[in-house]
Coordinates of C-alpha atoms in Angstrom, one line a residue:
Chain A
M666 CA 24.9 105.6 -16.7
T667 CA 21.6 104.1 -16.6
Y668 CA 20.7 100.4 -17.1
T669 CA 17.4 98.8 -17.3
N670 CA 16.0 97.7 -14.0
P671 CA 15.2 94.0 -13.9
S672 CA 11.5 93.6 -13.6
P673 CA 9.8 90.2 -12.8
Q674 CA 7.3 90.7 -15.5
T675 CA 9.9 91.2 -18.4
G676 CA 12.5 88.6 -17.5
P677 CA 16.2 89.1 -16.5
A678 CA 18.0 92.2 -17.8
Q679 CA 21.5 92.4 -19.0
P680 CA 23.7 91.8 -15.9
S681 CA 25.0 95.2 -14.6
P682 CA 28.7 95.3 -14.2
P683 CA 30.2 95.9 -10.8
P684 CA 30.4 99.5 -10.1
N685 CA 34.0 99.9 -10.0
E686 CA 35.0 98.2 -13.0
P687 CA 36.7 100.6 -15.5
P688 CA 35.0 101.4 -18.7
I689 CA 35.8 99.0 -21.6
V690 CA 35.8 102.1 -23.9
S691 CA 37.1 105.3 -22.7
I692 CA 37.2 108.2 -25.3
R693 CA 38.7 111.7 -24.3
D694 CA 38.6 114.8 -26.5
L695 CA 39.0 112.7 -29.6
Q696 CA 39.5 114.3 -32.8
K697 CA 39.9 113.4 -36.5
I698 CA 40.8 115.7 -39.3
F699 CA 41.1 114.5 -42.9
P700 CA 43.0 116.7 -45.3
V701 CA 40.9 117.3 -48.4
P702 CA 42.1 119.4 -51.4
G703 CA 42.1 123.1 -50.3
G704 CA 41.7 122.5 -46.7
E705 CA 40.6 120.0 -44.2
T706 CA 37.3 118.3 -43.1
V707 CA 36.8 117.8 -39.4
A708 CA 35.3 114.4 -39.4
L709 CA 35.0 114.2 -35.6
K710 CA 35.6 117.0 -33.0
D711 CA 35.9 116.7 -29.3
A712 CA 34.2 113.5 -28.6
N713 CA 33.9 112.2 -25.1
L714 CA 32.4 108.9 -24.3
S715 CA 32.7 106.1 -21.7
I716 CA 31.3 102.6 -22.2
Q717 CA 30.9 100.0 -19.7
R718 CA 31.2 96.2 -20.2
G719 CA 27.9 94.7 -21.3
E720 CA 26.4 97.6 -22.8
F721 CA 24.7 97.8 -26.2
I722 CA 25.5 101.3 -27.6
S723 CA 24.3 102.8 -30.9
L724 CA 25.9 105.6 -32.6
I725 CA 23.3 107.4 -34.6
G726 CA 23.2 110.6 -36.8
P727 CA 23.2 111.9 -40.5
S728 CA 25.9 111.0 -43.2
G729 CA 29.0 112.7 -42.4
C730 CA 28.4 113.1 -38.7
G731 CA 31.6 110.9 -37.9
K732 CA 29.8 107.9 -36.4
T733 CA 31.8 105.5 -38.8
T734 CA 35.0 107.4 -38.1
L735 CA 34.5 107.1 -34.5
L736 CA 33.8 103.3 -34.9
R737 CA 37.0 102.9 -37.2
L738 CA 39.1 105.0 -34.7
M739 CA 38.2 102.5 -31.9
A740 CA 39.1 99.7 -34.2
D741 CA 42.4 101.4 -35.0
L742 CA 41.5 101.3 -38.7
E743 CA 42.0 105.2 -38.5
Q744 CA 44.5 107.2 -36.2
P745 CA 43.3 110.3 -34.4
T746 CA 44.6 113.7 -35.0
G747 CA 43.9 114.7 -31.3
G748 CA 42.8 113.3 -28.0
G749 CA 43.0 109.9 -26.8
L750 CA 41.1 106.4 -26.5
L751 CA 41.5 103.4 -24.5
I752 CA 39.9 100.1 -25.6
A753 CA 39.7 97.5 -22.9
G754 CA 42.3 99.6 -20.9
R755 CA 44.8 99.6 -23.8
P756 CA 45.5 102.0 -26.6
A757 CA 43.6 101.1 -29.7
D758 CA 46.6 99.7 -31.8
E759 CA 47.3 97.6 -28.8
A760 CA 43.8 96.4 -28.3
R761 CA 43.5 95.6 -32.1
R762 CA 46.7 93.4 -32.0
E763 CA 45.3 91.7 -28.9
R764 CA 42.1 90.9 -30.9
Q765 CA 39.8 92.7 -28.4
Y766 CA 37.0 93.3 -31.0
G767 CA 35.1 91.7 -34.0
Y768 CA 34.0 94.0 -36.7
V769 CA 31.0 93.7 -38.8
F770 CA 31.1 95.9 -41.8
Q771 CA 28.2 97.6 -43.7
A772 CA 28.7 94.8 -46.5
P773 CA 29.0 91.2 -45.4
A774 CA 32.5 91.1 -47.0
L775 CA 32.5 87.4 -47.1
M776 CA 35.3 85.9 -49.2
E777 CA 33.5 84.6 -52.2
W778 CA 36.2 81.7 -52.6
R779 CA 35.4 80.3 -49.2
T780 CA 32.3 78.2 -48.3
V781 CA 30.2 79.7 -45.4
L782 CA 31.9 77.4 -42.8
K783 CA 35.4 78.3 -44.2
N784 CA 34.5 82.1 -43.9
V785 CA 33.7 81.7 -40.1
L786 CA 36.9 79.7 -39.7
L787 CA 39.0 82.6 -41.2
P788 CA 39.8 84.4 -38.0
L789 CA 40.5 81.3 -36.2
E790 CA 43.0 80.3 -38.9
V791 CA 44.5 83.8 -39.1
M792 CA 44.9 83.8 -35.1
N793 CA 45.9 80.2 -34.9
V794 CA 43.4 79.7 -32.3
P795 CA 44.2 76.5 -30.4
G796 CA 41.4 73.6 -30.0
D797 CA 38.8 72.3 -32.2
R798 CA 38.4 75.3 -34.7
L799 CA 35.9 73.5 -36.9
A800 CA 33.7 72.7 -33.8
R801 CA 34.0 76.3 -32.9
A802 CA 33.0 77.6 -36.3
R803 CA 30.1 75.1 -36.3
E804 CA 29.0 76.4 -33.0
M805 CA 29.0 79.9 -34.4
L806 CA 26.8 79.2 -37.4
K807 CA 24.4 77.2 -35.1
L808 CA 24.2 80.6 -33.1
V809 CA 23.2 82.5 -36.2
G810 CA 20.9 79.7 -37.2
L811 CA 22.8 78.8 -40.5
E812 CA 24.3 75.5 -39.6
K813 CA 22.6 73.8 -42.6
F814 CA 24.3 76.2 -45.1
E815 CA 28.0 75.5 -44.0
R816 CA 28.8 74.0 -47.4
N817 CA 27.4 76.8 -49.5
Y818 CA 29.3 79.7 -51.1
P819 CA 28.3 83.2 -50.1
W820 CA 26.7 84.0 -53.4
Q821 CA 24.1 81.2 -52.7
L822 CA 22.8 83.0 -49.7
S823 CA 20.5 86.1 -49.3
G824 CA 22.0 89.5 -48.0
G825 CA 20.5 89.0 -44.6
M826 CA 22.1 85.3 -44.4
Q827 CA 25.3 86.6 -45.5
Q828 CA 25.4 89.3 -42.8
R829 CA 24.5 86.7 -40.2
V830 CA 27.5 84.7 -41.5
S831 CA 29.4 87.9 -41.0
I832 CA 28.4 88.3 -37.3
A833 CA 29.1 84.7 -36.7
R834 CA 32.6 85.3 -38.3
A835 CA 33.2 88.3 -36.0
L836 CA 32.1 86.3 -32.9
A837 CA 34.1 83.2 -33.7
F838 CA 37.3 84.2 -31.9
D839 CA 35.2 85.4 -28.7
P840 CA 36.3 89.0 -28.5
P841 CA 34.8 91.0 -25.7
L842 CA 33.9 93.8 -28.1
L843 CA 31.5 93.5 -31.1
F844 CA 31.8 96.7 -33.6
M845 CA 29.1 97.0 -36.1
D846 CA 29.1 99.4 -38.8
E847 CA 25.4 99.7 -40.2
P848 CA 25.5 96.0 -40.7
F849 CA 21.7 96.0 -41.7
G850 CA 21.7 99.1 -43.7
A851 CA 21.4 97.5 -47.0
L852 CA 18.5 95.1 -45.9
D853 CA 14.8 95.5 -46.3
E854 CA 12.7 96.5 -43.3
I855 CA 11.3 92.9 -42.5
T856 CA 14.8 91.1 -42.6
R857 CA 16.1 94.1 -40.6
E858 CA 13.6 93.8 -37.8
H859 CA 14.2 90.0 -37.7
L860 CA 17.9 90.5 -37.5
N861 CA 17.4 92.9 -34.7
L862 CA 15.7 90.4 -32.7
E863 CA 18.5 87.9 -33.2
L864 CA 21.1 90.4 -32.5
L865 CA 19.6 91.2 -29.1
R866 CA 19.3 87.4 -28.4
L867 CA 23.1 87.0 -29.4
W868 CA 23.9 89.9 -27.1
R869 CA 22.1 88.6 -24.2
E870 CA 23.6 85.1 -24.8
T871 CA 27.2 86.2 -25.3
G872 CA 27.4 88.8 -22.9
K873 CA 29.5 91.1 -25.4
T874 CA 29.7 94.9 -25.6
V875 CA 28.1 96.0 -28.8
I876 CA 28.7 99.3 -30.5
F877 CA 26.4 99.8 -33.3
V878 CA 26.3 102.3 -36.0
T879 CA 23.0 103.2 -37.6
H880 CA 21.0 106.0 -39.2
S881 CA 17.7 104.4 -38.2
I882 CA 16.1 105.9 -35.1
P883 CA 13.6 102.9 -34.4
E884 CA 16.6 100.4 -34.8
A885 CA 18.8 102.4 -32.2
V886 CA 16.0 102.6 -29.8
F887 CA 15.0 99.0 -30.1
L888 CA 18.6 97.6 -29.5
S889 CA 20.4 99.9 -27.3
T890 CA 21.0 100.5 -23.6
R891 CA 22.3 103.9 -24.7
V892 CA 22.2 105.8 -27.8
V893 CA 24.8 108.2 -28.8
V894 CA 23.3 111.1 -31.0
M895 CA 25.7 112.7 -33.4
T896 CA 25.6 115.6 -35.7
A897 CA 27.5 116.6 -38.8
R898 CA 29.8 119.6 -39.9
P899 CA 31.8 119.2 -37.7
G900 CA 31.0 115.6 -36.6
R901 CA 30.2 115.7 -32.8
I902 CA 28.4 113.9 -30.0
E903 CA 25.2 115.9 -29.4
G904 CA 23.9 114.0 -26.7
V905 CA 23.6 110.4 -25.1
V906 CA 19.9 109.0 -24.5
D907 CA 19.6 106.3 -22.1
I908 CA 17.1 103.6 -23.2
N909 CA 15.4 102.4 -20.1
L910 CA 13.2 99.7 -22.0
P911 CA 13.0 96.4 -20.4
H912 CA 14.6 93.4 -21.5
P913 CA 14.1 91.0 -23.1
R914 CA 12.5 93.2 -26.0
S915 CA 10.1 91.9 -28.5
D916 CA 8.0 93.2 -31.3
D917 CA 5.8 94.5 -28.5
T918 CA 8.5 96.8 -27.4
R919 CA 8.1 98.8 -30.7
E920 CA 4.5 99.6 -29.3
D921 CA 5.5 100.8 -25.8
P922 CA 4.7 104.4 -25.4
R923 CA 8.1 105.0 -24.0
F924 CA 9.7 103.7 -27.3
F925 CA 7.8 106.7 -28.9
T926 CA 9.1 109.0 -26.3
L927 CA 12.6 108.0 -26.7
A928 CA 12.5 108.0 -30.5
T929 CA 11.1 111.6 -30.4
E930 CA 13.8 112.6 -27.8
I931 CA 16.6 111.3 -30.2
R932 CA 14.9 113.2 -33.2
E933 CA 14.9 116.4 -31.3
L934 CA 18.6 116.1 -30.5
L935 CA 19.2 115.3 -34.1
K936 CA 17.3 118.5 -35.4
K937 CA 19.1 120.6 -32.8
G938 CA 22.3 119.7 -34.4
H939 CA 20.8 120.6 -37.8
A940 CA 19.8 124.0 -36.9
Chain B
M368 CA 38.9 86.9 -74.1
T369 CA 35.2 86.1 -73.2
A370 CA 34.7 84.8 -76.8
L371 CA 37.4 82.1 -76.1
R372 CA 35.5 80.7 -73.2
P373 CA 33.6 77.8 -74.6
S374 CA 30.4 77.7 -73.0
R375 CA 28.4 74.5 -72.1
A376 CA 25.6 73.0 -74.2
A377 CA 23.6 76.3 -74.4
G378 CA 26.5 77.9 -76.4
L379 CA 27.0 75.0 -78.7
G380 CA 23.9 76.1 -81.0
P381 CA 25.3 79.3 -82.2
M382 CA 28.5 78.0 -82.8
L383 CA 27.2 75.1 -85.0
I384 CA 25.2 77.6 -87.1
V385 CA 28.3 79.5 -87.9
A386 CA 30.1 76.3 -88.7
L387 CA 27.3 75.3 -91.1
I388 CA 27.5 79.0 -92.9
A389 CA 31.2 78.5 -93.1
A390 CA 31.0 75.1 -94.7
A391 CA 28.1 76.2 -97.1
L392 CA 30.2 79.0 -98.4
Y393 CA 33.5 77.1 -98.5
W394 CA 32.7 75.5 -101.9
P395 CA 31.8 78.5 -103.8
L396 CA 34.6 80.6 -102.4
M397 CA 37.1 77.8 -103.0
L398 CA 36.1 77.6 -106.6
A399 CA 36.3 81.4 -107.1
A400 CA 39.7 81.4 -105.7
N401 CA 40.9 78.6 -107.9
V402 CA 39.3 79.4 -111.1
G403 CA 41.9 81.8 -112.3
P404 CA 44.9 79.7 -111.8
A405 CA 42.8 76.7 -113.1
G406 CA 42.2 78.7 -116.3
R407 CA 45.9 79.4 -116.8
T408 CA 46.9 75.9 -116.2
L409 CA 44.5 74.7 -119.0
A410 CA 45.8 77.5 -121.3
S411 CA 49.5 76.4 -120.8
G412 CA 48.3 73.0 -122.3
A413 CA 49.2 71.0 -119.4
E414 CA 47.9 67.3 -119.4
L415 CA 44.7 67.5 -117.0
E416 CA 41.9 65.2 -116.9
C417 CA 39.3 68.2 -116.7
R418 CA 38.1 70.2 -119.6
T419 CA 36.8 73.7 -118.1
A420 CA 38.5 76.1 -115.7
L421 CA 35.6 75.5 -113.1
A422 CA 36.0 71.6 -113.3
C423 CA 39.7 72.1 -112.8
A424 CA 39.3 74.5 -110.0
S425 CA 38.9 71.6 -107.6
Q426 CA 41.7 69.5 -108.8
L427 CA 44.8 71.7 -108.9
R428 CA 48.0 70.3 -107.7
N429 CA 48.9 73.5 -105.8
P430 CA 45.4 75.2 -105.1
V431 CA 45.1 78.5 -103.5
V432 CA 42.3 77.2 -101.4
P433 CA 42.2 73.2 -101.5
A434 CA 38.9 71.3 -102.4
P435 CA 37.4 69.2 -99.5
A436 CA 38.5 66.0 -101.2
Q437 CA 42.1 67.5 -101.4
L438 CA 42.0 68.5 -97.8
A439 CA 41.0 65.0 -96.8
Q440 CA 43.7 63.2 -98.7
G441 CA 46.3 65.8 -97.4
F442 CA 44.9 65.0 -93.9
M443 CA 45.6 61.4 -94.3
R444 CA 48.8 61.6 -96.1
L445 CA 50.2 64.0 -93.2
S446 CA 48.5 62.3 -90.3
T447 CA 49.8 58.7 -91.0
P448 CA 51.5 56.6 -89.9
V449 CA 50.2 58.2 -86.5
T450 CA 53.5 57.4 -84.6
S451 CA 55.8 58.6 -87.3
P452 CA 58.1 61.6 -86.4
L453 CA 57.4 62.8 -89.7
A454 CA 53.6 62.7 -89.3
L455 CA 51.5 65.8 -87.9
P456 CA 50.3 63.9 -84.7
Y457 CA 53.9 63.6 -83.3
N458 CA 54.8 67.4 -84.4
V459 CA 51.6 68.7 -82.9
G460 CA 52.7 67.0 -79.7
V461 CA 56.0 68.6 -79.7
T462 CA 54.7 72.0 -80.4
A463 CA 52.2 71.4 -77.5
G464 CA 54.9 70.3 -75.3
E465 CA 57.0 73.4 -76.2
T466 CA 53.8 75.7 -75.6
L467 CA 52.8 74.2 -72.2
L468 CA 56.6 74.2 -71.0
G469 CA 56.7 77.6 -72.0
L470 CA 53.5 78.6 -70.4
L471 CA 54.7 77.1 -67.2
L472 CA 58.0 78.9 -67.3
A473 CA 56.0 82.2 -68.1
T474 CA 53.6 81.7 -65.2
V475 CA 56.3 81.0 -62.7
T476 CA 58.3 84.1 -63.9
G477 CA 55.1 86.3 -64.3
I478 CA 53.7 85.4 -60.9
G479 CA 57.3 86.2 -59.4
L480 CA 57.5 89.4 -61.3
A481 CA 54.0 90.3 -60.1
L482 CA 54.8 89.8 -56.4
L483 CA 57.9 92.1 -56.8
L484 CA 55.9 94.7 -58.8
V485 CA 53.1 94.7 -56.2
A486 CA 55.6 94.6 -53.3
S487 CA 57.9 97.5 -54.4
R488 CA 57.1 100.8 -56.3
A489 CA 60.7 101.2 -56.7
F490 CA 61.1 98.0 -58.4
E491 CA 57.9 98.7 -60.5
R492 CA 59.4 102.1 -61.5
A493 CA 62.6 100.6 -62.4
T494 CA 61.8 97.4 -64.4
L495 CA 58.3 98.1 -65.9
P496 CA 59.5 100.3 -68.8
W497 CA 62.2 97.3 -69.6
L498 CA 59.4 94.8 -69.4
V499 CA 57.3 96.8 -71.9
A500 CA 60.3 97.3 -74.1
S501 CA 61.2 93.5 -74.1
Q502 CA 57.7 92.9 -75.5
T503 CA 58.2 95.5 -78.5
V504 CA 61.2 93.3 -79.9
P505 CA 59.6 91.2 -82.7
V506 CA 59.8 87.5 -81.6
V507 CA 61.0 86.6 -85.1
A508 CA 64.0 88.9 -84.7
I509 CA 65.0 87.5 -81.2
A510 CA 64.4 84.0 -81.6
P511 CA 67.2 83.1 -83.7
M512 CA 69.5 85.1 -81.5
L513 CA 68.2 83.4 -78.2
A514 CA 68.7 80.1 -80.0
V515 CA 72.4 80.8 -80.8
L516 CA 72.8 82.2 -77.1
L517 CA 71.3 79.2 -75.7
G518 CA 73.1 76.8 -78.0
Q519 CA 76.5 78.3 -76.5
Y520 CA 75.3 76.6 -73.3
G521 CA 74.3 73.5 -74.8
V522 CA 70.7 74.0 -74.6
Q523 CA 69.2 72.7 -77.9
G524 CA 66.1 71.5 -79.5
F525 CA 62.9 71.5 -77.3
L526 CA 64.1 73.8 -74.5
P527 CA 65.0 77.0 -76.7
K528 CA 61.5 76.9 -78.3
A529 CA 59.9 76.9 -74.7
I530 CA 62.0 79.6 -73.6
I531 CA 61.1 81.7 -76.5
A532 CA 57.4 80.9 -75.9
A533 CA 57.8 82.0 -72.3
Y534 CA 59.5 85.2 -73.5
I535 CA 56.3 86.5 -75.1
A536 CA 53.9 84.8 -72.7
F537 CA 55.2 85.9 -69.3
F538 CA 54.2 89.5 -69.9
P539 CA 50.4 89.4 -69.9
I540 CA 50.8 87.0 -66.7
A541 CA 52.9 89.6 -65.0
V542 CA 50.5 92.4 -65.9
G543 CA 47.3 90.4 -65.1
M544 CA 48.6 89.0 -61.9
S545 CA 49.9 92.2 -60.5
R546 CA 46.6 93.8 -61.3
G547 CA 44.9 90.7 -59.5
L548 CA 47.1 91.2 -56.4
R549 CA 46.1 94.7 -56.0
S550 CA 42.4 93.9 -56.6
A551 CA 41.4 92.6 -53.2
D552 CA 38.5 94.4 -51.7
P553 CA 39.4 97.2 -49.3
L554 CA 36.8 95.8 -46.8
H555 CA 38.7 92.4 -47.0
L556 CA 41.9 94.3 -46.4
D557 CA 40.3 96.0 -43.4
L558 CA 39.1 92.8 -42.0
M559 CA 42.4 91.1 -42.3
R560 CA 43.7 94.3 -40.3
T561 CA 41.2 93.7 -37.7
Y562 CA 42.7 90.2 -37.3
H563 CA 46.2 91.6 -37.0
A564 CA 47.0 89.2 -40.0
S565 CA 50.6 89.2 -40.8
S566 CA 51.7 90.3 -44.6
A567 CA 52.1 86.7 -45.5
Q568 CA 48.7 85.7 -44.3
T569 CA 47.2 88.6 -46.1
Y570 CA 48.8 87.3 -49.3
R571 CA 48.1 83.8 -48.9
L572 CA 44.4 84.1 -47.7
L573 CA 43.3 87.2 -49.4
R574 CA 45.4 88.7 -52.1
F575 CA 46.3 85.5 -53.9
P576 CA 42.8 84.0 -54.0
A577 CA 41.3 87.4 -55.1
S578 CA 43.9 87.5 -57.9
L579 CA 42.8 84.3 -59.6
P580 CA 40.2 85.5 -62.0
H581 CA 42.9 88.1 -63.2
L582 CA 45.3 85.4 -63.5
F583 CA 43.1 83.0 -65.6
T584 CA 42.3 85.9 -68.0
A585 CA 45.9 86.5 -68.2
L586 CA 46.5 82.7 -68.8
K587 CA 44.1 82.5 -71.6
V588 CA 46.1 85.4 -73.6
A589 CA 49.4 83.8 -72.5
V590 CA 48.7 80.5 -73.8
T591 CA 47.8 81.7 -77.4
S592 CA 51.0 83.9 -77.4
A593 CA 53.0 80.9 -76.1
L594 CA 51.6 78.8 -79.0
V595 CA 52.5 81.4 -81.6
G596 CA 55.9 82.1 -79.9
S597 CA 56.8 78.3 -80.2
I598 CA 55.7 77.9 -83.8
V599 CA 57.5 81.1 -84.7
A600 CA 60.7 79.9 -82.8
E601 CA 60.3 76.5 -84.8
I602 CA 60.1 78.3 -88.0
S603 CA 63.1 80.8 -87.3
T604 CA 65.6 78.6 -85.7
I605 CA 67.0 75.2 -86.6
S606 CA 64.3 72.6 -86.0
F607 CA 63.9 69.0 -86.5
S608 CA 60.2 68.7 -85.4
G609 CA 57.1 70.6 -84.5
L610 CA 54.4 72.5 -86.5
G611 CA 56.6 75.3 -87.2
K612 CA 59.4 73.0 -88.9
M613 CA 56.6 71.5 -91.0
L614 CA 55.2 74.8 -92.0
A615 CA 58.7 75.9 -93.1
E616 CA 59.2 72.7 -95.0
N617 CA 56.0 72.7 -96.9
S618 CA 55.9 76.4 -97.8
R619 CA 59.4 75.9 -99.4
A620 CA 58.0 73.2 -101.3
S621 CA 54.8 75.3 -102.1
D622 CA 52.6 72.4 -101.0
T623 CA 49.5 74.5 -100.2
V624 CA 47.4 71.4 -99.2
A625 CA 49.8 70.5 -96.6
L626 CA 50.0 74.0 -95.3
W627 CA 46.2 74.3 -94.9
V628 CA 46.1 70.8 -93.1
I629 CA 49.0 72.1 -90.7
M630 CA 47.0 75.3 -90.2
G631 CA 43.9 73.1 -89.2
Y632 CA 46.1 71.2 -86.7
G633 CA 47.5 74.5 -85.3
A634 CA 43.9 75.9 -84.9
V635 CA 42.8 72.7 -83.1
L636 CA 45.7 73.0 -80.9
G637 CA 44.9 76.5 -80.0
V638 CA 41.2 75.9 -79.1
T639 CA 42.4 72.8 -77.0
L640 CA 44.9 74.7 -75.2
V641 CA 42.5 77.6 -74.2
A642 CA 39.9 74.8 -73.3
L643 CA 42.6 73.3 -71.0
V644 CA 43.2 76.6 -69.2
N645 CA 39.3 77.0 -68.9
A646 CA 39.0 73.4 -67.4
L647 CA 41.9 74.4 -64.9
E648 CA 40.1 77.5 -64.0
R649 CA 37.1 75.7 -63.2
W650 CA 38.8 73.1 -61.1
V651 CA 40.8 75.8 -59.3
T652 CA 37.9 78.1 -58.7
P653 CA 34.9 76.0 -57.9
W654 CA 33.1 78.8 -56.2
S655 CA 32.6 80.7 -59.4
R656 CA 29.1 81.1 -60.6
R657 CA 29.8 80.2 -64.2

């Protein structure tokens, strides 16, 4: 497990966890087989992975590599057909019931009948969170820079703004984990790069553990502390790449020679799985 | 039902053009329809103030299609005195009341049924064929039977008509609402699952609001059905008021002018009721883009 070394030139890095803390996500020989007409599809085979508190992990791979399946298994939205996993030290279903994670979907999935503010309030209402929920929701909107849009309906916002609302909603109840399934996949390159910077800022400010599914190599390198490279048929983990780029990252990070080296390393791993 | 959605100012222009065309065609079509009966009346040697069939076509006592002046006279005759229980305004009010009460009963029944249909596949399999069968019985046939049945329990007058209206209006609501309750976005269902939301919370916060567009589409179908139901119920049972009672009376008297005027009132009532549902929809769903 490699963490970026704090360096005086680049500011403080993400704080390293105490060495003996148990992993926040622990996956052992995880397997998921979907029945299909006339047989079965191995969506995920023998996955092993351990994630420490405070990490930013990207799952990258071509479609059909099981990266979304892996995330949904962690979220207890699918049940494994083999192996086991612990989320925050508990079985996945228990972790879900105890609201250990927030989930950001590929689409913003905002409820069109609720204003922006009420969308962020939704989890707080469902969970009956004590205290001033309205203040909490407003704080979250401020965190994603949309406090001026609280009275708007989702359709009045751009796709990027909607996805920021959905991130605010996922963070509203302060879960230790944030699962993100290709959240910026449908956005244009410019918006995506802007939101990548914002997401890194959020990650550093909140200290969450983020697990981020993407199919963009630059995005994975730019955001992550580690990148889990996955390949298809059957879906499996091909390798894990440590991203030892300094924090905080900025647009300059994309020009760092190490950035290209790491991107090449990931590309090679992806090719290896394809061969 | 989009054709029944009255759009705002932008939609009024085309509507007015159709109205102008209809008005322009009315006079020649009216003459064409009446000229034959007018000729026969002249030939019978009746005492008339007109000399030719064409001139008489707009002055028949019981015209096939009434002339505008006859319509205006009929309108005044049937609409005044405004507060009289024999005049149209009061009777339109009675039919409107029956229709709205019927729609209310139908909405409560329809939504209740939809909740049961969505909650249990077994219930759906057991009851849906019977619900469909209930709609294939002609309302004209079932109305007198229901009126007699309800009369046995002392339910008379206004209420049986509302119940008959509800009988044909609940079905589109039950179907539309159960479709609506199943229409929640799978991502939203996943989202509620990640929140560990209870089934009641998922219904209240997700399934019910997601069903509203379907519910209102169904309500627009249902309100016109309910109007037909209450008028048919008035015609086919013993009635002392309502549009249906007036239609029955005047058709027995062959008063075609009155029938046309009543029909006009009925049309205006139908359009008004649909407009009411539209207004309710805009009030309940302010997030809608329209």
